[in-house]
mmCIF file of C-alpha atoms in Angstrom:
data_model
loop_
_atom_site.group_PDB
_atom_site.id
_atom_site.type_symbol
_atom_site.label_atom_id
_atom_site.label_comp_id
_atom_site.label_asym_id
_atom_site.label_seq_id
_atom_site.Cartn_x
_atom_site.Cartn_y
_atom_site.Cartn_z
ATOM 1 C CA UNK A 539 3.348 -19.106 -2.161
ATOM 2 C CA UNK A 540 1.067 -16.843 -2.460
ATOM 3 C CA UNK A 541 2.247 -14.023 -4.856
ATOM 4 C CA UNK A 542 1.181 -10.525 -5.545
ATOM 5 C CA UNK A 543 2.690 -8.767 -8.707
ATOM 6 C CA UNK A 544 3.207 -4.543 -9.171
ATOM 7 C CA UNK A 545 3.056 -4.048 -12.967
ATOM 8 C CA UNK A 546 3.795 -0.345 -14.099
ATOM 9 C CA UNK A 547 3.282 2.006 -16.824
ATOM 10 C CA UNK A 548 5.821 2.515 -17.522
ATOM 11 C CA UNK A 549 6.147 -1.591 -18.204
ATOM 12 C CA UNK A 550 2.823 -1.355 -19.383
ATOM 13 C CA UNK A 551 3.500 1.309 -22.188
ATOM 14 C CA UNK A 552 6.663 1.668 -25.018
ATOM 15 C CA UNK A 553 7.989 4.448 -26.146
ATOM 16 C CA UNK A 554 4.444 5.564 -28.419
ATOM 17 C CA UNK A 555 3.036 6.061 -24.329
ATOM 18 C CA UNK A 556 0.651 3.252 -26.271
ATOM 19 C CA UNK A 557 0.253 -0.990 -24.597
ATOM 20 C CA UNK A 558 2.827 -3.154 -25.335
ATOM 21 C CA UNK A 559 0.665 -6.315 -26.087
ATOM 22 C CA UNK A 560 3.815 -7.830 -26.666
ATOM 23 C CA UNK A 561 4.920 -7.558 -23.444
ATOM 24 C CA UNK A 562 1.749 -7.888 -22.760
ATOM 25 C CA UNK A 563 1.669 -11.418 -23.774
ATOM 26 C CA UNK A 564 4.952 -12.321 -22.566
ATOM 27 C CA UNK A 565 4.334 -11.084 -19.121
ATOM 28 C CA UNK A 566 0.871 -13.374 -19.040
ATOM 29 C CA UNK A 567 2.978 -16.320 -20.221
ATOM 30 C CA UNK A 568 5.295 -15.894 -17.162
ATOM 31 C CA UNK A 569 2.662 -15.503 -15.281
ATOM 32 C CA UNK A 570 0.845 -18.395 -16.131
ATOM 33 C CA UNK A 571 3.908 -20.421 -15.667
ATOM 34 C CA UNK A 572 3.990 -19.731 -12.027
ATOM 35 C CA UNK A 573 0.357 -21.150 -11.602
ATOM 36 C CA UNK A 574 1.046 -24.060 -13.293
ATOM 37 C CA UNK A 575 3.854 -24.579 -10.623
ATOM 38 C CA UNK A 576 0.725 -24.648 -7.802
ATOM 39 C CA UNK A 577 1.635 -20.562 -7.155
ATOM 40 C CA UNK A 578 -1.721 -17.957 -6.597
ATOM 41 C CA UNK A 579 -1.160 -15.234 -8.437
ATOM 42 C CA UNK A 580 -2.919 -11.365 -7.424
ATOM 43 C CA UNK A 581 -2.142 -8.805 -10.014
ATOM 44 C CA UNK A 582 -1.986 -5.030 -9.594
ATOM 45 C CA UNK A 583 -1.741 -2.964 -12.779
ATOM 46 C CA UNK A 584 -1.162 0.384 -12.750
ATOM 47 C CA UNK A 585 -1.482 1.982 -17.046
ATOM 48 C CA UNK A 586 -5.255 2.888 -17.602
ATOM 49 C CA UNK A 587 -4.500 6.130 -17.512
ATOM 50 C CA UNK A 588 -1.012 6.191 -20.217
ATOM 51 C CA UNK A 589 -2.886 3.822 -22.249
ATOM 52 C CA UNK A 590 -5.544 6.811 -22.385
ATOM 53 C CA UNK A 591 -2.948 9.171 -23.520
ATOM 54 C CA UNK A 592 -1.620 6.613 -25.360
ATOM 55 C CA UNK A 593 -4.537 5.454 -27.837
ATOM 56 C CA UNK A 594 -6.169 9.936 -27.800
ATOM 57 C CA UNK A 595 -2.063 9.999 -29.177
ATOM 58 C CA UNK A 596 -1.854 12.821 -27.052
ATOM 59 C CA UNK A 597 1.292 13.954 -25.031
ATOM 60 C CA UNK A 598 0.980 15.399 -22.477
ATOM 61 C CA UNK A 599 -0.120 14.230 -19.364
ATOM 62 C CA UNK A 600 -3.164 15.157 -17.581
ATOM 63 C CA UNK A 601 -3.547 18.228 -15.776
ATOM 64 C CA UNK A 602 -6.382 17.948 -14.457
ATOM 65 C CA UNK A 603 -8.603 15.381 -11.981
ATOM 66 C CA UNK A 604 -10.833 16.359 -14.729
ATOM 67 C CA UNK A 605 -8.306 14.902 -17.153
ATOM 68 C CA UNK A 606 -6.941 11.447 -15.097
ATOM 69 C CA UNK A 607 -10.256 10.860 -14.768
ATOM 70 C CA UNK A 608 -11.471 10.641 -18.446
ATOM 71 C CA UNK A 609 -8.572 8.863 -20.046
ATOM 72 C CA UNK A 610 -9.286 6.524 -17.052
ATOM 73 C CA UNK A 611 -12.344 5.526 -18.491
ATOM 74 C CA UNK A 612 -10.593 5.190 -21.324
ATOM 75 C CA UNK A 613 -7.765 3.699 -20.432
ATOM 76 C CA UNK A 614 -9.611 0.951 -18.326
ATOM 77 C CA UNK A 615 -11.479 -1.723 -20.623
ATOM 78 C CA UNK A 616 -7.398 -1.243 -23.435
ATOM 79 C CA UNK A 617 -5.728 -2.198 -20.384
ATOM 80 C CA UNK A 618 -8.359 -5.739 -19.352
ATOM 81 C CA UNK A 619 -9.304 -6.524 -23.233
ATOM 82 C CA UNK A 620 -4.720 -6.476 -23.463
ATOM 83 C CA UNK A 621 -4.869 -8.784 -20.451
ATOM 84 C CA UNK A 622 -7.789 -11.309 -21.526
ATOM 85 C CA UNK A 623 -6.492 -11.799 -24.194
ATOM 86 C CA UNK A 624 -3.030 -12.694 -23.462
ATOM 87 C CA UNK A 625 -4.477 -14.846 -20.379
ATOM 88 C CA UNK A 626 -7.050 -17.039 -22.442
ATOM 89 C CA UNK A 627 -4.183 -18.290 -25.159
ATOM 90 C CA UNK A 628 -3.312 -20.282 -20.967
ATOM 91 C CA UNK A 629 -7.385 -20.589 -20.785
ATOM 92 C CA UNK A 630 -6.759 -18.510 -17.510
ATOM 93 C CA UNK A 631 -9.384 -16.615 -16.537
ATOM 94 C CA UNK A 632 -8.611 -12.497 -15.307
ATOM 95 C CA UNK A 633 -11.153 -10.424 -12.894
ATOM 96 C CA UNK A 634 -10.528 -6.984 -13.028
ATOM 97 C CA UNK A 635 -11.349 -4.962 -8.760
ATOM 98 C CA UNK A 636 -11.334 -1.498 -9.655
ATOM 99 C CA UNK A 637 -10.939 -0.146 -5.586
ATOM 100 C CA UNK A 638 -10.502 3.331 -4.122
ATOM 101 C CA UNK A 639 -9.032 4.316 -0.600
ATOM 102 C CA UNK A 640 -12.267 4.456 0.676
ATOM 103 C CA UNK A 641 -12.270 0.509 0.381
ATOM 104 C CA UNK A 642 -8.984 -0.176 2.623
ATOM 105 C CA UNK A 643 -10.113 2.503 4.785
ATOM 106 C CA UNK A 644 -14.055 0.804 6.006
ATOM 107 C CA UNK A 645 -13.882 -1.874 7.987
ATOM 108 C CA UNK A 646 -15.998 -4.106 6.024
ATOM 109 C CA UNK A 647 -15.625 -2.562 2.287
ATOM 110 C CA UNK A 648 -11.737 -3.608 3.254
ATOM 111 C CA UNK A 649 -12.498 -7.437 4.652
ATOM 112 C CA UNK A 650 -15.751 -7.283 1.302
ATOM 113 C CA UNK A 651 -12.354 -6.776 -1.109
ATOM 114 C CA UNK A 652 -9.827 -9.261 0.238
ATOM 115 C CA UNK A 653 -12.931 -12.069 0.357
ATOM 116 C CA UNK A 654 -13.543 -11.400 -2.905
ATOM 117 C CA UNK A 655 -9.586 -11.333 -3.790
ATOM 118 C CA UNK A 656 -9.413 -14.799 -2.148
ATOM 119 C CA UNK A 657 -13.000 -15.954 -3.643
ATOM 120 C CA UNK A 658 -10.740 -15.741 -7.304
ATOM 121 C CA UNK A 659 -7.948 -16.928 -6.234
ATOM 122 C CA UNK A 660 -9.482 -19.815 -4.866
ATOM 123 C CA UNK A 661 -11.194 -20.746 -8.079
ATOM 124 C CA UNK A 662 -7.570 -19.802 -10.462
ATOM 125 C CA UNK A 663 -8.346 -17.468 -11.131
ATOM 126 C CA UNK A 664 -6.100 -14.411 -11.076
ATOM 127 C CA UNK A 665 -7.704 -10.745 -10.213
ATOM 128 C CA UNK A 666 -5.791 -7.734 -11.656
ATOM 129 C CA UNK A 667 -6.399 -4.737 -9.264
ATOM 130 C CA UNK A 668 -6.087 -0.805 -10.047
ATOM 131 C CA UNK A 669 -7.596 2.094 -8.731
ATOM 132 C CA UNK A 670 -10.678 3.622 -9.639
ATOM 133 C CA UNK A 671 -8.665 6.322 -11.172
ATOM 134 C CA UNK A 672 -12.290 7.206 -13.259
ATOM 135 C CA UNK A 673 -13.878 8.174 -9.734
ATOM 136 C CA UNK A 674 -11.192 8.727 -7.303
ATOM 137 C CA UNK A 675 -10.363 12.405 -5.521
ATOM 138 C CA UNK A 676 -7.863 13.230 -3.564
ATOM 139 C CA UNK A 677 -8.691 12.339 -0.389
ATOM 140 C CA UNK A 678 -9.191 9.150 -1.699
ATOM 141 C CA UNK A 679 -6.756 7.705 -3.361
ATOM 142 C CA UNK A 680 -3.655 5.883 -2.772
ATOM 143 C CA UNK A 681 -1.098 8.399 -5.148
ATOM 144 C CA UNK A 682 0.342 5.707 -6.590
ATOM 145 C CA UNK A 683 0.178 1.930 -7.114
ATOM 146 C CA UNK A 684 2.807 1.277 -5.142
ATOM 147 C CA UNK A 685 1.030 1.602 -1.944
ATOM 148 C CA UNK A 686 -2.092 -0.351 -3.563
ATOM 149 C CA UNK A 687 -0.275 -3.408 -4.385
ATOM 150 C CA UNK A 688 1.173 -3.469 -0.616
ATOM 151 C CA UNK A 689 -1.671 -3.762 0.826
ATOM 152 C CA UNK A 690 -3.445 -5.392 -2.387
ATOM 153 C CA UNK A 691 -0.745 -8.570 0.148
ATOM 154 C CA UNK A 692 -1.900 -7.585 3.463
ATOM 155 C CA UNK A 693 -5.147 -7.840 3.201
ATOM 156 C CA UNK A 694 -4.854 -11.298 1.018
ATOM 157 C CA UNK A 695 -1.741 -11.898 3.559
ATOM 158 C CA UNK A 696 1.200 -13.206 0.682
ATOM 159 C CA UNK A 697 4.197 -14.277 0.975
ATOM 160 C CA UNK A 698 6.009 -11.863 -1.136
ATOM 161 C CA UNK A 699 5.399 -9.036 -3.360
ATOM 162 C CA UNK A 700 6.608 -8.452 -6.754
ATOM 163 C CA UNK A 701 7.117 -4.900 -7.315
ATOM 164 C CA UNK A 702 8.211 -4.419 -11.148
ATOM 165 C CA UNK A 703 9.893 -1.164 -12.598
ATOM 166 C CA UNK A 704 12.027 0.473 -15.485
ATOM 167 C CA UNK A 705 15.282 -0.614 -13.355
ATOM 168 C CA UNK A 706 17.018 -3.568 -11.432
ATOM 169 C CA UNK A 707 15.856 -2.099 -8.107
ATOM 170 C CA UNK A 708 17.662 0.096 -5.862
ATOM 171 C CA UNK A 709 21.019 1.431 -5.777
ATOM 172 C CA UNK A 710 23.928 3.053 -3.606
ATOM 173 C CA UNK A 711 23.553 6.296 -4.472
ATOM 174 C CA UNK A 712 20.550 5.494 -6.980
ATOM 175 C CA UNK A 713 20.669 6.147 -10.751
ATOM 176 C CA UNK A 714 19.287 3.539 -12.577
ATOM 177 C CA UNK A 715 22.587 1.854 -11.774
ATOM 178 C CA UNK A 716 25.035 4.527 -12.713
ATOM 179 C CA UNK A 717 27.577 5.140 -11.103
ATOM 180 C CA UNK A 718 25.851 3.240 -8.083
ATOM 181 C CA UNK A 719 25.594 -0.600 -6.654
ATOM 182 C CA UNK A 720 23.416 -2.538 -6.418
ATOM 183 C CA UNK A 721 21.901 -3.590 -3.418
ATOM 184 C CA UNK A 722 20.709 -7.091 -3.785
ATOM 185 C CA UNK A 723 19.030 -7.072 0.394
ATOM 186 C CA UNK A 724 17.155 -4.695 2.669
ATOM 187 C CA UNK A 725 16.980 -6.811 6.149
ATOM 188 C CA UNK A 726 15.483 -3.136 8.049
ATOM 189 C CA UNK A 727 14.173 0.139 5.841
ATOM 190 C CA UNK A 728 16.135 2.861 8.294
ATOM 191 C CA UNK A 729 16.638 6.183 7.911
ATOM 192 C CA UNK A 730 20.088 5.534 4.503
ATOM 193 C CA UNK A 731 18.253 3.838 2.673
ATOM 194 C CA UNK A 732 14.835 5.524 1.583
ATOM 195 C CA UNK A 733 16.931 8.488 1.792
ATOM 196 C CA UNK A 734 18.690 6.187 -1.125
ATOM 197 C CA UNK A 735 15.242 6.361 -2.696
ATOM 198 C CA UNK A 736 14.409 9.160 -5.979
ATOM 199 C CA UNK A 737 11.117 10.338 -5.228
ATOM 200 C CA UNK A 738 9.817 10.368 -9.017
ATOM 201 C CA UNK A 739 9.081 7.371 -11.325
ATOM 202 C CA UNK A 740 12.804 7.292 -12.647
ATOM 203 C CA UNK A 741 10.623 7.517 -16.613
ATOM 204 C CA UNK A 742 8.204 10.019 -15.854
ATOM 205 C CA UNK A 743 5.177 8.045 -16.403
ATOM 206 C CA UNK A 744 4.308 7.329 -13.522
ATOM 207 C CA UNK A 745 2.576 8.587 -10.339
ATOM 208 C CA UNK A 746 5.739 6.812 -8.341
ATOM 209 C CA UNK A 747 9.465 6.178 -8.011
ATOM 210 C CA UNK A 748 11.578 4.211 -5.952
ATOM 211 C CA UNK A 749 11.272 6.431 -2.714
ATOM 212 C CA UNK A 750 6.855 4.650 -2.826
ATOM 213 C CA UNK A 751 8.465 1.072 -3.331
ATOM 214 C CA UNK A 752 10.607 1.151 0.053
ATOM 215 C CA UNK A 753 6.943 2.712 1.147
ATOM 216 C CA UNK A 754 6.009 -0.630 0.064
ATOM 217 C CA UNK A 755 8.206 -3.029 1.022
ATOM 218 C CA UNK A 756 7.554 -0.803 4.267
ATOM 219 C CA UNK A 757 4.014 -2.328 5.316
ATOM 220 C CA UNK A 758 4.872 -5.399 3.935
ATOM 221 C CA UNK A 759 8.028 -5.822 5.461
ATOM 222 C CA UNK A 760 5.248 -5.128 9.151
ATOM 223 C CA UNK A 761 2.897 -7.670 7.536
ATOM 224 C CA UNK A 762 5.292 -10.038 7.158
ATOM 225 C CA UNK A 763 5.636 -10.254 3.753
ATOM 226 C CA UNK A 764 8.592 -10.460 1.311
ATOM 227 C CA UNK A 765 9.116 -7.994 -1.273
ATOM 228 C CA UNK A 766 11.468 -7.766 -4.502
ATOM 229 C CA UNK A 767 11.954 -5.194 -6.285
ATOM 230 C CA UNK A 768 13.112 -6.487 -9.866
ATOM 231 C CA UNK A 769 13.417 -4.922 -13.991
ATOM 232 C CA UNK A 770 9.944 -5.369 -15.686
ATOM 233 C CA UNK A 771 11.631 -6.242 -18.783
ATOM 234 C CA UNK A 772 13.561 -8.550 -17.297
ATOM 235 C CA UNK A 773 10.770 -11.134 -17.411
ATOM 236 C CA UNK A 774 12.256 -14.439 -16.682
ATOM 237 C CA UNK A 775 13.755 -13.245 -13.268
ATOM 238 C CA UNK A 776 10.104 -14.379 -12.205
ATOM 239 C CA UNK A 777 10.855 -18.069 -13.352
ATOM 240 C CA UNK A 778 14.045 -17.829 -10.727
ATOM 241 C CA UNK A 779 11.989 -15.775 -7.588
ATOM 242 C CA UNK A 780 9.770 -18.715 -7.477
ATOM 243 C CA UNK A 781 13.894 -20.880 -7.794
ATOM 244 C CA UNK A 782 14.724 -19.114 -4.758
ATOM 245 C CA UNK A 783 17.839 -17.158 -6.625
ATOM 246 C CA UNK A 784 19.149 -14.184 -5.288
ATOM 247 C CA UNK A 785 17.669 -11.254 -7.792
ATOM 248 C CA UNK A 786 16.273 -7.129 -7.654
ATOM 249 C CA UNK A 787 16.510 -5.811 -4.495
ATOM 250 C CA UNK A 788 14.155 -7.640 -1.621
ATOM 251 C CA UNK A 789 13.569 -5.998 1.387
ATOM 252 C CA UNK A 790 12.823 -9.000 4.254
ATOM 253 C CA UNK A 791 9.729 -9.500 5.795
ATOM 254 C CA UNK A 792 9.026 -8.502 9.427
ATOM 255 C CA UNK A 793 10.845 -11.391 12.251
ATOM 256 C CA UNK A 794 7.738 -10.305 14.665
ATOM 257 C CA UNK A 795 4.695 -9.720 11.954
ATOM 258 C CA UNK A 796 1.534 -7.385 13.324
ATOM 259 C CA UNK A 797 -1.926 -9.400 13.165
ATOM 260 C CA UNK A 798 -4.683 -9.196 9.715
ATOM 261 C CA UNK A 799 -6.648 -6.106 11.958
ATOM 262 C CA UNK A 800 -3.351 -4.553 13.302
ATOM 263 C CA UNK A 801 -1.271 -4.305 9.190
ATOM 264 C CA UNK A 802 -5.263 -2.855 8.843
ATOM 265 C CA UNK A 803 -4.998 0.329 11.812
ATOM 266 C CA UNK A 804 -1.445 1.097 10.520
ATOM 267 C CA UNK A 805 -1.517 0.785 6.896
ATOM 268 C CA UNK A 806 -5.502 0.029 5.081
ATOM 269 C CA UNK A 807 -6.695 2.763 6.977
ATOM 270 C CA UNK A 808 -5.936 6.711 6.531
ATOM 271 C CA UNK A 809 -5.153 8.668 9.122
ATOM 272 C CA UNK A 810 -7.222 11.737 10.152
ATOM 273 C CA UNK A 811 -5.570 13.590 12.440
ATOM 274 C CA UNK A 812 -3.255 13.317 15.244
ATOM 275 C CA UNK A 813 -2.748 13.426 19.142
ATOM 276 C CA UNK A 814 0.434 14.685 20.776
ATOM 277 C CA UNK A 815 1.459 13.097 24.168
ATOM 278 C CA UNK A 816 4.054 13.375 26.495
ATOM 279 C CA UNK A 817 6.887 11.851 27.341
ATOM 280 C CA UNK A 818 5.323 9.645 30.336
ATOM 281 C CA UNK A 819 3.165 8.643 28.057
ATOM 282 C CA UNK A 820 5.156 7.313 25.296
ATOM 283 C CA UNK A 821 7.198 5.391 27.634
ATOM 284 C CA UNK A 822 4.010 4.770 28.636
ATOM 285 C CA UNK A 823 3.061 3.344 25.253
ATOM 286 C CA UNK A 824 5.916 1.906 23.960
ATOM 287 C CA UNK A 825 7.870 0.017 26.988
ATOM 288 C CA UNK A 826 4.730 -1.053 28.319
ATOM 289 C CA UNK A 827 2.077 -1.297 26.508
ATOM 290 C CA UNK A 828 -0.526 0.733 27.495
ATOM 291 C CA UNK A 829 -3.655 2.267 26.791
ATOM 292 C CA UNK A 830 -3.613 6.120 25.830
ATOM 293 C CA UNK A 831 -5.553 8.042 28.726
ATOM 294 C CA UNK A 832 -6.710 11.551 28.297
ATOM 295 C CA UNK A 833 -4.145 12.387 31.174
ATOM 296 C CA UNK A 834 -1.053 12.244 28.652
ATOM 297 C CA UNK A 835 -2.407 13.193 25.901
ATOM 298 C CA UNK A 836 -1.450 17.756 24.868
ATOM 299 C CA UNK A 837 -3.302 18.414 22.334
ATOM 300 C CA UNK A 838 -4.825 16.904 17.872
ATOM 301 C CA UNK A 839 -4.957 18.468 15.236
ATOM 302 C CA UNK A 840 -7.062 17.378 12.593
ATOM 303 C CA UNK A 841 -10.862 16.559 11.985
ATOM 304 C CA UNK A 842 -11.613 13.041 13.030
ATOM 305 C CA UNK A 843 -14.213 11.626 14.927
ATOM 306 C CA UNK A 844 -14.636 8.021 16.411
ATOM 307 C CA UNK A 845 -13.838 4.963 15.117
ATOM 308 C CA UNK A 846 -11.355 7.144 13.167
ATOM 309 C CA UNK A 847 -7.322 5.931 12.904
ATOM 310 C CA UNK A 848 -5.525 9.083 14.386
ATOM 311 C CA UNK A 849 -0.938 9.141 13.899
ATOM 312 C CA UNK A 850 0.812 9.712 17.785
ATOM 313 C CA UNK A 851 3.472 11.635 17.810
ATOM 314 C CA UNK A 852 5.217 12.561 20.655
ATOM 315 C CA UNK A 853 4.935 16.493 21.403
ATOM 316 C CA UNK A 854 8.859 17.761 22.050
ATOM 317 C CA UNK A 855 9.885 15.922 19.192
ATOM 318 C CA UNK A 856 6.937 15.529 16.644
ATOM 319 C CA UNK A 857 7.986 11.996 15.955
ATOM 320 C CA UNK A 858 5.403 9.868 14.424
ATOM 321 C CA UNK A 859 5.892 7.021 17.043
ATOM 322 C CA UNK A 860 2.207 4.510 16.869
ATOM 323 C CA UNK A 861 -1.213 4.934 15.042
ATOM 324 C CA UNK A 862 -4.924 3.509 16.361
ATOM 325 C CA UNK A 863 -8.820 4.387 16.429
ATOM 326 C CA UNK A 864 -9.397 7.020 18.797
ATOM 327 C CA UNK A 865 -12.724 6.742 20.806
ATOM 328 C CA UNK A 866 -13.514 9.964 21.223
ATOM 329 C CA UNK A 867 -13.293 12.802 18.123
ATOM 330 C CA UNK A 868 -11.544 15.336 17.825
ATOM 331 C CA UNK A 869 -13.772 17.720 19.169
ATOM 332 C CA UNK A 870 -14.220 16.311 22.530
ATOM 333 C CA UNK A 871 -10.576 15.403 22.748
ATOM 334 C CA UNK A 872 -9.910 18.785 22.963
ATOM 335 C CA UNK A 873 -12.322 18.892 26.203
ATOM 336 C CA UNK A 874 -10.524 16.726 28.038
ATOM 337 C CA UNK A 875 -6.948 16.068 27.076
ATOM 338 C CA UNK A 876 -4.818 16.336 30.383
ATOM 339 C CA UNK A 877 -8.193 15.545 32.571
ATOM 340 C CA UNK A 878 -7.648 12.612 34.029
ATOM 341 C CA UNK A 879 -11.403 9.568 34.563
ATOM 342 C CA UNK A 880 -13.091 11.236 36.932
ATOM 343 C CA UNK A 881 -12.512 14.394 35.800
ATOM 344 C CA UNK A 882 -13.285 13.051 32.042
ATOM 345 C CA UNK A 883 -17.434 11.656 33.876
ATOM 346 C CA UNK A 884 -17.926 15.214 34.762
ATOM 347 C CA UNK A 885 -17.389 16.690 31.510
ATOM 348 C CA UNK A 886 -18.530 13.566 29.673
ATOM 349 C CA UNK A 887 -20.980 11.047 30.509
ATOM 350 C CA UNK A 888 -19.945 8.239 28.402
ATOM 351 C CA UNK A 889 -16.986 8.738 27.823
ATOM 352 C CA UNK A 890 -14.388 6.108 27.393
ATOM 353 C CA UNK A 891 -11.212 5.751 30.201
ATOM 354 C CA UNK A 892 -9.065 4.760 27.143
ATOM 355 C CA UNK A 893 -8.048 7.532 24.862
ATOM 356 C CA UNK A 894 -7.157 4.648 22.655
ATOM 357 C CA UNK A 895 -7.405 0.289 24.085
ATOM 358 C CA UNK A 896 -4.115 -1.213 23.869
ATOM 359 C CA UNK A 897 -5.955 -3.510 21.331
ATOM 360 C CA UNK A 898 -7.007 -1.106 19.225
ATOM 361 C CA UNK A 899 -3.201 0.930 18.892
ATOM 362 C CA UNK A 900 -0.038 -0.171 17.216
ATOM 363 C CA UNK A 901 3.457 1.180 17.592
ATOM 364 C CA UNK A 902 5.800 1.867 14.046
#
């Protein structure tokens, strides 16, 4: 089984904000046992900024991008050194991969990252992935490593994504177990399920919360990957998962997973704008599997160019229902929206018949 494990800052650091080397050693022992039993493991690890804070004995969280980048530069080698020391006890080599959102947005970079991860896994080396916080800016960052974990799982075609956090899973009436009942399994991520999530990290240390974990589960599920959220302090649960025991909260893989390219279009590439369509066009796309033509486009928003990913929404409800690679930049779209093919040829001589071809369109 190919498994991606995401571990967060709140799990990796102690009450003083320092790296919890005892925990990392125990985590490495549990992961090494999984690897020994034939499972391929990829780790997505937070903790660089937190480790930098702890190392400097700084109590206040960084507020500026420059502060975050500097702290990440201090903390990242500390995190990797801790992992290397812990895994060396079991004769396992760990490898560091630092990625930004841009590495998933570019098809070439995405494939290169995927190939690197796959090669390391084949060599029985454990990739340890983190966002490259030292250079990431708002436009190219993930915002949280839960999303990075889901995209890494998608890239390597994992079977399972395990998210370690500081609570036992998702509760009905979220509150870390106080006053709520743990939800064991989620077959479909509905609006009701999403409404149970907190928007912030319960520990205050990480960038995410249960909301980002559910978003990660949605990405994984659409790509045919199970997601399991468990309490990271209960490392024996990793063995329970391997033995197919019910622990934490499991989000079931979708029954009709997207093919690899469409998963990348839907989730890997960052959307650069919106295309609004009329009701007739929306029905043609969702019910009849058609391509999007300019005649059905009522408006656009954003600053996108040919080949970018855009979100497709119905003009009246403004509800997003698809994503796709667009054949026109935003300026040309403003010229041809609502026009038929013959009219388009008079405006743009080398124009495409489709605004978004169905092979490059994903219905969400």
